[in-house]
Amino acid sequence: MSTSETTSSQPTQASPMAEFPLGVIEPEYELWGEVDVDPAGLFDQENIPAEDRDYWDRARRFGLDEVRPEIDDYWDRADYPFHLATRLGELDLLRDGIDVDGYPAMSTLAAGLVNMELSRADGSVATIGAVQSGLALRSVAYCGSEEQIAHWVPKLARAEVLGAFALTEPTHGSDSVSLETRATRVDGGYVLNGEKKWIGNGSTGGITVVWARDDEGNVRGFIVQQEWEGYTGTTIEGKLSLRAIWQAHIRLENVFVPDSHVMPGANSFKDTAKVLFATRLGVAWSAVGHAMACYESAVQYATQRTQFGRPLAAAQVVQERLARMHSELATMQLMVMQMTRREERGELTGAQASLAKYTCTRTARQIASNARDLLGGNGILLKNRVARHFADIEAIHTYEGTETVQALIIGRSITGLSAFNK
């Protein structure tokens, strides 16, 4: 018998590392851990009143305990988390600073902190809240009759009914003032005909605040119940951003709206703009929340990921990147805090609201891009958080007025000249 035969016939003792080959084992990164996301100390205890901090803490716990465990699955399947929308109402996180009978006061700062924290958890959930409260509920609260406010506003605040805001049309986005949906006067109400696009909550079975042009050419507001004949809300598929909120393409075909559902305070596009103005700063707060999420994931990953025999965080280039993100985050936070103070004093101008959105969404994009790159290949995995925020920031950068529109508003305030096309 040859030596080779003898050797091959003997049982081979397995290496203790055979079942765990070198180069294969990768740790599970904890990217939701606590990181200092307040570079300038703006959110210190003395700067946030206790009642505002209570709203913030509630939103934070909701994000960590209820959104975090399951949002990646909903986002991946482009499914709507109805139970999370209901929880927003149960936790009193759906008022966006609007007074509602039977509820305690909610300040502009508290509303901003809630927007920030919900976005820090997930952009889709934050957008559900922003559409429900900032747009639908605010439209009724600002423009509705006493009866409409008493009937619909509490239901929207509790998420007993989901609400949508239908302004944008397939051919009128940035120039929404040129909307073409028609409202024809008939006995007992109006008949609506037209189409709307990108309408959050527009296919969830609740109500839709529809903006349409009447026989005299004035823009009017209507509370449309989505089950009414002639209303069709088709969920838009194939989205790369905000995948866990349904946005609809709406078709209105001879939808009869009784006078009881016509909002008496919505008689021109100025009334529409009043609602939109109030939400612009909220989008800036949302951008801060997304940026915080990307920043804290980048810091966590850099300290946990080892390359070339040391943590990424020990590399000079990585520390420079984190310092840049740190600085950018502080800039955003300072911006929204200052603009919120102005709004609470009634001093916020349209150009300042645009400056906040313009600055914060642009800067959030930079932070998200840097964080995604710092995570390398792991940066595109949903479980590592950054990719979802990276994609969702693209949506907030566009909605409530694109970067270009905000720039033209700011430019007009600087020069005194309008560059909007006539």
PDB file of C-alpha atoms in Angstrom, residues 183-193 215 222 254-259 262:
ATOM      1  CA  ALA A 183     -65.533  72.541 -11.061  1.00  0.00           C
ATOM      2  CA  THR A 184     -68.853  73.189 -12.778  1.00  0.00           C
ATOM      3  CA  ARG A 185     -71.688  74.667 -10.723  1.00  0.00           C
ATOM      4  CA  VAL A 186     -74.900  72.584 -10.663  1.00  0.00           C
ATOM      5  CA  ASP A 187     -77.933  72.477  -8.418  1.00  0.00           C
ATOM      6  CA  GLY A 188     -76.840  71.599  -4.899  1.00  0.00           C
ATOM      7  CA  GLY A 189     -73.093  71.601  -5.520  1.00  0.00           C
ATOM      8  CA  TYR A 190     -70.386  71.170  -8.141  1.00  0.00           C
ATOM      9  CA  VAL A 191     -69.308  68.544 -10.672  1.00  0.00           C
ATOM     10  CA  LEU A 192     -65.553  67.909 -10.859  1.00  0.00           C
ATOM     11  CA  ASN A 193     -63.650  66.728 -13.940  1.00  0.00           C
ATOM     12  CA  ASP A 215     -66.769  78.628 -13.869  1.00  0.00           C
ATOM     13  CA  PHE A 222     -63.555  70.597  -2.240  1.00  0.00           C
ATOM     14  CA  ASN A 254     -68.290  63.890 -13.254  1.00  0.00           C
ATOM     15  CA  VAL A 255     -67.795  63.639  -9.499  1.00  0.00           C
ATOM     16  CA  PHE A 256     -70.682  65.390  -7.782  1.00  0.00           C
ATOM     17  CA  VAL A 257     -69.637  67.346  -4.683  1.00  0.00           C
ATOM     18  CA  PRO A 258     -72.540  68.625  -2.565  1.00  0.00           C
ATOM     19  CA  ASP A 259     -72.432  72.121  -1.122  1.00  0.00           C
ATOM     20  CA  VAL A 262     -67.360  72.821  -0.633  1.00  0.00           C
TER      21      VAL A 262
END
